[in-house]
mmCIF file of C-alpha atoms in Angstrom:
data_model
loop_
_atom_site.group_PDB
_atom_site.id
_atom_site.type_symbol
_atom_site.label_atom_id
_atom_site.label_comp_id
_atom_site.label_asym_id
_atom_site.label_seq_id
_atom_site.Cartn_x
_atom_site.Cartn_y
_atom_site.Cartn_z
ATOM 1 C CA MET A 1 -15.302 -18.590 -1.956
ATOM 2 C CA GLU A 2 -14.270 -14.954 -2.286
ATOM 3 C CA LYS A 3 -11.155 -13.597 -0.648
ATOM 4 C CA TYR A 4 -11.209 -9.759 0.098
ATOM 5 C CA GLY A 5 -8.254 -7.883 0.040
ATOM 6 C CA LEU A 6 -6.799 -4.495 0.830
ATOM 7 C CA VAL A 7 -3.825 -3.040 -1.131
ATOM 8 C CA LEU A 8 -2.085 0.512 -0.079
ATOM 9 C CA GLU A 9 0.108 2.587 -2.093
ATOM 10 C CA GLY A 10 2.855 4.308 -0.758
ATOM 11 C CA GLY A 11 3.523 8.153 -1.035
ATOM 12 C CA GLY A 12 5.450 9.765 1.844
ATOM 13 C CA VAL A 13 3.802 12.859 3.036
ATOM 14 C CA ARG A 14 0.946 12.286 0.284
ATOM 15 C CA GLY A 15 0.245 9.021 2.483
ATOM 16 C CA SER A 16 -2.318 11.379 4.507
ATOM 17 C CA TYR A 17 -4.758 10.957 2.350
ATOM 18 C CA THR A 18 -4.596 7.009 2.861
ATOM 19 C CA ALA A 19 -4.748 7.830 6.610
ATOM 20 C CA GLY A 20 -8.324 9.280 5.775
ATOM 21 C CA ALA A 21 -9.277 6.726 3.854
ATOM 22 C CA LEU A 22 -8.448 3.900 6.571
ATOM 23 C CA THR A 23 -10.123 5.905 9.107
ATOM 24 C CA TRP A 24 -13.499 5.793 7.113
ATOM 25 C CA LEU A 25 -13.017 1.936 6.801
ATOM 26 C CA TYR A 26 -12.588 1.704 9.908
ATOM 27 C CA ASP A 27 -15.355 3.721 11.248
ATOM 28 C CA HIS A 28 -17.535 1.600 8.904
ATOM 29 C CA GLY A 29 -16.615 -1.938 10.540
ATOM 30 C CA ILE A 30 -14.946 -3.290 7.006
ATOM 31 C CA THR A 31 -12.456 -5.866 7.747
ATOM 32 C CA PHE A 32 -10.392 -7.850 4.749
ATOM 33 C CA ASP A 33 -9.068 -11.257 4.751
ATOM 34 C CA TYR A 34 -5.856 -9.929 3.455
ATOM 35 C CA SER A 35 -4.555 -6.907 3.328
ATOM 36 C CA VAL A 36 -0.597 -5.724 1.837
ATOM 37 C CA GLY A 37 0.780 -1.972 2.072
ATOM 38 C CA ILE A 38 4.136 -0.606 0.575
ATOM 39 C CA SER A 39 6.365 2.341 1.957
ATOM 40 C CA SER A 40 3.779 4.785 4.411
ATOM 41 C CA GLY A 41 1.023 2.182 3.257
ATOM 42 C CA ALA A 42 2.863 -0.102 5.126
ATOM 43 C CA MET A 43 2.853 2.119 8.258
ATOM 44 C CA TYR A 44 -0.830 3.052 7.928
ATOM 45 C CA LEU A 45 -1.832 -0.527 7.546
ATOM 46 C CA THR A 46 -0.388 -1.491 10.467
ATOM 47 C CA CYS A 47 -2.399 1.302 12.417
ATOM 48 C CA PHE A 48 -5.508 0.290 10.762
ATOM 49 C CA GLU A 49 -4.748 -3.629 11.736
ATOM 50 C CA LEU A 50 -4.291 -2.446 15.143
ATOM 51 C CA GLY A 51 -7.323 -0.484 15.252
ATOM 52 C CA ARG A 52 -4.930 2.869 15.862
ATOM 53 C CA LEU A 53 -6.170 5.333 13.987
ATOM 54 C CA ASP A 54 -5.670 7.861 16.032
ATOM 55 C CA ALA A 55 -2.009 7.106 15.646
ATOM 56 C CA ALA A 56 -2.903 7.059 12.091
ATOM 57 C CA LYS A 57 -4.447 10.503 11.766
ATOM 58 C CA LYS A 58 -1.231 12.092 14.200
ATOM 59 C CA MET A 59 1.207 10.957 11.841
ATOM 60 C CA ALA A 60 -0.395 12.005 8.671
ATOM 61 C CA CYS A 61 -1.469 15.625 10.191
ATOM 62 C CA GLU A 62 1.330 16.225 12.795
ATOM 63 C CA TYR A 63 4.101 14.394 11.980
ATOM 64 C CA ALA A 64 4.608 13.764 8.522
ATOM 65 C CA PRO A 65 4.901 17.672 7.551
ATOM 66 C CA ASP A 66 7.228 17.965 10.909
ATOM 67 C CA PRO A 67 10.480 20.069 9.382
ATOM 68 C CA GLU A 68 12.013 18.002 12.263
ATOM 69 C CA ASN A 69 11.253 14.995 10.380
ATOM 70 C CA VAL A 70 11.761 16.386 6.739
ATOM 71 C CA GLY A 71 14.519 18.548 5.440
ATOM 72 C CA PHE A 72 17.394 20.217 6.671
ATOM 73 C CA ARG A 73 16.982 19.459 10.176
ATOM 74 C CA ALA A 74 16.469 16.181 9.501
ATOM 75 C CA MET A 75 19.918 16.193 7.801
ATOM 76 C CA LEU A 76 21.165 17.683 11.108
ATOM 77 C CA SER A 77 19.738 15.370 13.322
ATOM 78 C CA GLU A 78 20.557 11.851 11.299
ATOM 79 C CA GLY A 79 22.478 12.869 8.483
ATOM 80 C CA ASN A 80 19.655 12.307 6.203
ATOM 81 C CA TYR A 81 16.718 13.939 4.140
ATOM 82 C CA VAL A 82 13.903 12.155 6.066
ATOM 83 C CA ALA A 83 14.443 11.486 9.898
ATOM 84 C CA SER A 84 13.374 7.576 9.875
ATOM 85 C CA LYS A 85 14.476 6.907 13.109
ATOM 86 C CA ARG A 86 13.101 10.151 15.231
ATOM 87 C CA ILE A 87 9.631 9.725 13.740
ATOM 88 C CA ILE A 88 9.460 6.091 14.565
ATOM 89 C CA ARG A 89 10.671 6.128 18.006
ATOM 90 C CA HIS A 90 9.994 9.615 19.259
ATOM 91 C CA ASP A 91 6.640 10.443 17.302
ATOM 92 C CA LEU A 92 4.966 6.564 17.007
ATOM 93 C CA ILE A 93 6.504 4.731 19.954
ATOM 94 C CA GLU A 94 7.032 7.204 22.340
ATOM 95 C CA GLY A 95 4.308 10.162 20.957
ATOM 96 C CA CYS A 96 1.683 7.688 20.426
ATOM 97 C CA GLY A 97 2.712 4.937 22.547
ATOM 98 C CA LEU A 98 2.193 2.304 19.440
ATOM 99 C CA ASP A 99 2.733 -1.182 20.406
ATOM 100 C CA VAL A 100 2.325 -3.917 18.335
ATOM 101 C CA THR A 101 2.544 -6.777 20.703
ATOM 102 C CA PRO A 102 -1.544 -7.693 19.478
ATOM 103 C CA LEU A 103 -0.879 -7.394 16.250
ATOM 104 C CA VAL A 104 2.159 -10.067 16.075
ATOM 105 C CA GLU A 105 0.635 -12.569 18.457
ATOM 106 C CA ARG A 106 -2.688 -12.794 16.348
ATOM 107 C CA ASP A 107 -0.058 -13.023 13.348
ATOM 108 C CA ALA A 108 -2.703 -10.916 11.606
ATOM 109 C CA PRO A 109 -3.456 -11.509 7.576
ATOM 110 C CA MET A 110 -1.631 -8.778 6.223
ATOM 111 C CA GLU A 111 2.040 -8.695 4.882
ATOM 112 C CA ILE A 112 4.162 -5.198 4.005
ATOM 113 C CA GLY A 113 7.107 -5.018 1.631
ATOM 114 C CA ALA A 114 10.513 -4.601 1.439
ATOM 115 C CA TYR A 115 13.453 -4.261 -0.715
ATOM 116 C CA ASP A 116 16.300 -6.575 0.279
ATOM 117 C CA LEU A 117 19.722 -4.948 -1.292
ATOM 118 C CA LYS A 118 20.915 -8.632 -0.681
ATOM 119 C CA GLN A 119 18.891 -10.252 -3.519
ATOM 120 C CA GLY A 120 17.734 -7.120 -5.289
ATOM 121 C CA LYS A 121 14.360 -7.544 -5.226
ATOM 122 C CA THR A 122 10.852 -6.542 -3.056
ATOM 123 C CA ILE A 123 10.012 -9.228 -0.440
ATOM 124 C CA TYR A 124 7.127 -9.501 2.263
ATOM 125 C CA PHE A 125 6.972 -9.726 5.559
ATOM 126 C CA ARG A 126 3.942 -10.802 8.126
ATOM 127 C CA ALA A 127 2.698 -9.362 10.648
ATOM 128 C CA ARG A 128 4.138 -12.039 13.151
ATOM 129 C CA ASP A 129 7.769 -10.525 11.828
ATOM 130 C CA ILE A 130 7.436 -6.868 13.046
ATOM 131 C CA ASP A 131 9.757 -6.048 16.012
ATOM 132 C CA PRO A 132 8.556 -4.269 19.042
ATOM 133 C CA GLN A 133 11.462 -1.351 18.072
ATOM 134 C CA LEU A 134 9.216 -0.803 14.623
ATOM 135 C CA GLU A 135 12.630 -1.647 12.880
ATOM 136 C CA LEU A 136 10.871 -3.168 9.874
ATOM 137 C CA ILE A 137 8.492 -0.663 9.431
ATOM 138 C CA ARG A 138 10.964 2.210 9.299
ATOM 139 C CA ALA A 139 13.063 -0.047 7.014
ATOM 140 C CA ALA A 140 9.592 -0.655 4.543
ATOM 141 C CA CYS A 141 9.710 3.252 4.441
ATOM 142 C CA SER A 142 12.949 4.175 3.872
ATOM 143 C CA LEU A 143 13.047 5.578 0.702
ATOM 144 C CA PRO A 144 16.565 4.989 -1.253
ATOM 145 C CA VAL A 145 19.134 7.833 -1.495
ATOM 146 C CA ALA A 146 16.852 9.871 1.174
ATOM 147 C CA SER A 147 16.855 7.246 4.047
ATOM 148 C CA SER A 148 19.411 5.245 5.617
ATOM 149 C CA VAL A 149 19.413 1.179 4.813
ATOM 150 C CA VAL A 150 17.891 -0.721 7.715
ATOM 151 C CA ASP A 151 19.949 -3.547 8.481
ATOM 152 C CA PHE A 152 16.649 -6.210 9.902
ATOM 153 C CA ARG A 153 17.915 -9.861 10.735
ATOM 154 C CA GLU A 154 19.694 -11.308 7.902
ATOM 155 C CA TYR A 155 18.582 -8.646 5.411
ATOM 156 C CA ARG A 156 19.270 -4.952 4.027
ATOM 157 C CA LEU A 157 15.913 -3.154 3.760
ATOM 158 C CA LEU A 158 14.927 0.071 1.805
ATOM 159 C CA ASP A 159 11.306 1.015 0.266
ATOM 160 C CA GLY A 160 9.400 -1.635 -1.564
ATOM 161 C CA GLY A 161 8.277 0.921 -4.002
ATOM 162 C CA ILE A 162 11.255 0.734 -5.741
ATOM 163 C CA THR A 163 9.568 -2.090 -7.528
ATOM 164 C CA LYS A 164 5.950 -2.737 -5.935
ATOM 165 C CA MET A 165 4.408 1.034 -6.047
ATOM 166 C CA ILE A 166 1.097 -1.055 -5.636
ATOM 167 C CA PRO A 167 1.017 -4.546 -4.463
ATOM 168 C CA ILE A 168 -1.712 -5.468 -6.392
ATOM 169 C CA GLU A 169 0.013 -8.412 -7.889
ATOM 170 C CA ARG A 170 0.608 -9.739 -4.581
ATOM 171 C CA ALA A 171 -2.835 -9.689 -3.313
ATOM 172 C CA LEU A 172 -3.260 -11.587 -6.452
ATOM 173 C CA GLU A 173 -0.978 -14.238 -5.557
ATOM 174 C CA GLN A 174 -1.894 -14.377 -2.190
ATOM 175 C CA GLY A 175 -5.637 -15.655 -3.455
ATOM 176 C CA CYS A 176 -7.621 -12.474 -3.346
ATOM 177 C CA THR A 177 -10.642 -12.605 -5.631
ATOM 178 C CA ARG A 178 -11.774 -9.199 -4.922
ATOM 179 C CA THR A 179 -9.364 -5.916 -4.091
ATOM 180 C CA LEU A 180 -10.235 -2.406 -2.781
ATOM 181 C CA VAL A 181 -7.076 -0.587 -3.929
ATOM 182 C CA ILE A 182 -6.318 2.868 -2.056
ATOM 183 C CA THR A 183 -3.813 5.107 -4.278
ATOM 184 C CA THR A 184 -2.130 8.897 -3.082
ATOM 185 C CA LYS A 185 -2.219 9.529 -6.911
ATOM 186 C CA ALA A 186 -4.695 10.609 -9.189
ATOM 187 C CA ARG A 187 -6.160 8.309 -11.503
ATOM 188 C CA ASP A 188 -4.241 10.086 -14.560
ATOM 189 C CA TYR A 189 -1.106 10.434 -12.766
ATOM 190 C CA VAL A 190 1.697 10.612 -15.283
ATOM 191 C CA ARG A 191 4.878 8.707 -13.786
ATOM 192 C CA LYS A 192 8.315 9.892 -15.423
ATOM 193 C CA PRO A 193 11.164 8.144 -15.802
ATOM 194 C CA ALA A 194 13.798 8.144 -13.295
ATOM 195 C CA ASN A 195 16.050 10.790 -13.040
ATOM 196 C CA TRP A 196 19.606 10.203 -14.052
ATOM 197 C CA ILE A 197 21.156 11.941 -11.118
ATOM 198 C CA VAL A 198 19.551 9.368 -8.448
ATOM 199 C CA ARG A 199 19.984 6.481 -10.733
ATOM 200 C CA ILE A 200 23.906 7.622 -10.492
ATOM 201 C CA LEU A 201 23.738 7.843 -6.791
ATOM 202 C CA MET A 202 22.247 4.098 -6.320
ATOM 203 C CA LYS A 203 25.220 3.052 -8.020
ATOM 204 C CA MET A 204 27.470 4.848 -5.714
ATOM 205 C CA LEU A 205 25.298 4.027 -2.636
ATOM 206 C CA TYR A 206 24.656 0.341 -3.139
ATOM 207 C CA PRO A 207 27.473 -0.939 -5.030
ATOM 208 C CA GLU A 208 26.855 -4.356 -3.158
ATOM 209 C CA CYS A 209 23.129 -4.415 -5.492
ATOM 210 C CA PRO A 210 23.685 -3.559 -8.938
ATOM 211 C CA GLU A 211 19.951 -4.426 -9.636
ATOM 212 C CA ILE A 212 18.483 -1.627 -7.826
ATOM 213 C CA GLU A 213 19.805 1.063 -10.358
ATOM 214 C CA LYS A 214 18.202 -1.421 -13.117
ATOM 215 C CA ASP A 215 14.847 -1.634 -11.297
ATOM 216 C CA TYR A 216 14.256 1.996 -10.605
ATOM 217 C CA ALA A 217 15.284 2.385 -14.392
ATOM 218 C CA VAL A 218 11.934 0.982 -15.354
ATOM 219 C CA ARG A 219 9.770 2.293 -12.289
ATOM 220 C CA HIS A 220 7.423 3.871 -14.125
ATOM 221 C CA LEU A 221 7.154 1.194 -16.123
ATOM 222 C CA ASN A 222 5.963 -1.091 -13.248
ATOM 223 C CA TYR A 223 3.863 1.424 -11.781
ATOM 224 C CA TYR A 224 1.947 1.306 -15.490
ATOM 225 C CA ARG A 225 1.904 -1.947 -15.741
ATOM 226 C CA GLN A 226 0.301 -2.320 -11.724
ATOM 227 C CA MET A 227 -2.521 0.571 -12.959
ATOM 228 C CA ASP A 228 -3.264 -1.414 -16.154
ATOM 229 C CA LEU A 229 -3.512 -4.595 -14.108
ATOM 230 C CA ILE A 230 -6.020 -2.734 -11.539
ATOM 231 C CA HIS A 231 -8.181 -0.928 -14.446
ATOM 232 C CA GLN A 232 -8.240 -4.550 -15.703
ATOM 233 C CA LYS A 233 -9.774 -5.628 -12.801
ATOM 234 C CA GLU A 234 -12.126 -2.792 -12.433
ATOM 235 C CA ASP A 235 -13.520 -3.498 -15.708
ATOM 236 C CA GLU A 236 -14.353 -7.194 -14.584
ATOM 237 C CA GLY A 237 -16.087 -5.927 -11.586
ATOM 238 C CA SER A 238 -13.458 -7.373 -9.170
ATOM 239 C CA CYS A 239 -11.539 -4.542 -7.819
ATOM 240 C CA ILE A 240 -12.209 -0.657 -6.658
ATOM 241 C CA LEU A 241 -9.939 1.989 -7.059
ATOM 242 C CA ILE A 242 -9.500 4.905 -4.397
ATOM 243 C CA CYS A 243 -7.758 7.715 -5.455
ATOM 244 C CA PRO A 244 -7.837 11.280 -4.702
ATOM 245 C CA SER A 245 -10.765 13.458 -6.578
ATOM 246 C CA VAL A 246 -9.654 16.975 -5.943
ATOM 247 C CA ASN A 247 -5.599 18.135 -6.059
ATOM 248 C CA ILE A 248 -4.256 19.202 -3.299
ATOM 249 C CA LYS A 249 -0.362 20.127 -4.010
ATOM 250 C CA VAL A 250 1.305 17.749 -1.263
ATOM 251 C CA SER A 251 4.304 16.841 -2.763
ATOM 252 C CA ARG A 252 5.889 13.163 -1.446
ATOM 253 C CA TRP A 253 8.412 15.157 0.995
ATOM 254 C CA LYS A 254 6.803 17.992 1.973
ATOM 255 C CA GLY A 255 3.500 19.395 3.136
ATOM 256 C CA ASP A 256 2.252 21.958 5.439
ATOM 257 C CA PRO A 257 -0.191 20.657 8.584
ATOM 258 C CA GLU A 258 -2.849 22.260 7.374
ATOM 259 C CA LYS A 259 -2.719 20.567 3.429
ATOM 260 C CA CYS A 260 -2.293 17.213 4.963
ATOM 261 C CA ARG A 261 -5.261 17.613 7.234
ATOM 262 C CA LYS A 262 -7.150 18.526 4.018
ATOM 263 C CA LEU A 263 -5.715 15.334 2.426
ATOM 264 C CA PHE A 264 -6.782 13.391 5.249
ATOM 265 C CA ASP A 265 -10.178 14.886 5.409
ATOM 266 C CA LEU A 266 -10.312 14.225 1.350
ATOM 267 C CA GLY A 267 -9.557 10.585 1.673
ATOM 268 C CA TYR A 268 -11.971 9.907 4.192
ATOM 269 C CA GLN A 269 -14.820 12.394 2.270
ATOM 270 C CA ASP A 270 -13.750 10.162 -1.031
ATOM 271 C CA MET A 271 -14.928 7.127 0.564
ATOM 272 C CA GLU A 272 -17.978 8.171 1.924
ATOM 273 C CA ASP A 273 -19.057 9.574 -1.568
ATOM 274 C CA ARG A 274 -18.576 6.301 -2.792
ATOM 275 C CA LYS A 275 -20.445 4.356 0.380
ATOM 276 C CA GLU A 276 -22.966 2.389 -1.100
ATOM 277 C CA GLU A 277 -20.825 1.398 -3.848
ATOM 278 C CA ILE A 278 -18.468 0.203 -1.454
ATOM 279 C CA LEU A 279 -20.788 -1.409 1.223
ATOM 280 C CA SER A 280 -22.111 -3.440 -1.719
ATOM 281 C CA PHE A 281 -18.822 -4.511 -3.319
ATOM 282 C CA MET A 282 -17.674 -6.046 0.154
ATOM 283 C CA GLY A 283 -20.671 -8.173 0.944
ATOM 284 C CA SER A 284 -21.999 -8.746 4.488
ATOM 285 C CA ALA A 285 -19.189 -10.972 5.651
ATOM 286 C CA HIS A 286 -16.749 -7.994 5.555
ATOM 287 C CA LEU A 287 -19.252 -5.969 7.252
ATOM 288 C CA ASN A 288 -19.242 -5.288 11.051
ATOM 289 C CA LEU A 289 -21.281 -2.937 13.331
ATOM 290 C CA PRO A 290 -19.926 0.645 12.774
ATOM 291 C CA ILE A 291 -17.537 1.369 15.749
ATOM 292 C CA GLN A 292 -20.045 4.137 17.220
ATOM 293 C CA GLU A 293 -22.504 1.136 17.392
ATOM 294 C CA LYS A 294 -20.270 -1.134 19.355
ATOM 295 C CA LYS A 295 -19.510 1.118 21.703
ATOM 296 C CA LYS A 296 -23.161 1.580 22.405
ATOM 297 C CA GLU A 297 -23.409 -2.068 22.945
ATOM 298 C CA ALA A 298 -20.521 -2.473 24.869
ATOM 299 C CA VAL A 299 -22.416 0.438 27.147
#
C-alpha cells in the first residue's frame, strides 16, 4: 500500500507561502497518512491538522509581519530579535484561541522537528507531545541566536532547521512512498555557506553543545542533499515539489502585511495552477469532499 506524506520546510516570515498552500489543501479536503514540519512549517502544520486555517492566515498575514514580534521592539520586550513568547501566547493562544487538545487526543499522524542541545541533533515529536501552552511549537520555531532556548521536559530545544531544513528524509524513514513537499524558496534557490559571525556566536551562546556550530557550518550542504533527494523522487514520480513560482521579496525576518498577503495568495494560486496534477497524484483515498460541499451536506 502507498503511504502519503506531507513535508513542510520552515522559512520564518516566508512561511506565509506555506499557509496559503495548506489552505488550498484544506479547501480541497486532501488528507495525508503522515506529515512533518520544521520551524514555521511545524506551526502551520499544527494549524492544518487542527483545521484552523483561519489561525494560519492570521499568523501569515498579520502576526508574522507585526513589528512588535521581530526586531527592535522584540528586543525591548523579550531580549531577543524574535518575540517568540508573544507570538505564541498573545497571538496564537489569546488572539486565535488555538487549542491543540483535539490534536493531542487523537494523536494525529504528524511530527515536528526541533534541535536538542543535549543530544546535538534534530529530534522529532508526535502530536501527543504538544503541550497546551505550545512551548513545543515555540521551541520548534526558535531560531538560533535570534531566539531563546526553550526548556521542554528533559530537552533544551531550538529550531530543527539547523540540520533538517526540508525533512524529506524523515518522511521516507517513516515509510512514506509518495510525498508532497512544500518549500518557501524557489526551485533554483542558492544557499550560501554559514556566516562566520553566526558560527562564532553559536560557540559563545551554546558552549554545552559544540555540535551545533559544526552542524551549522555544513547546513548549506545538508540543504542541497535534501533537495537532491527531492529531485530524485520527483524524477521517479513519487514526489511533487511545490515552491514559489514568483519572487516576492519577503525575507526570513521581515515582510510588510501586503507582501505577506501576496505570498499567502501565491501559495494558494500555485496549488490551484497544479490542481489536476496534485489530485491525480494523491489518489481517491486521500481526497475528501471540498469543505464547501461538507458544509452544504451538514445543512
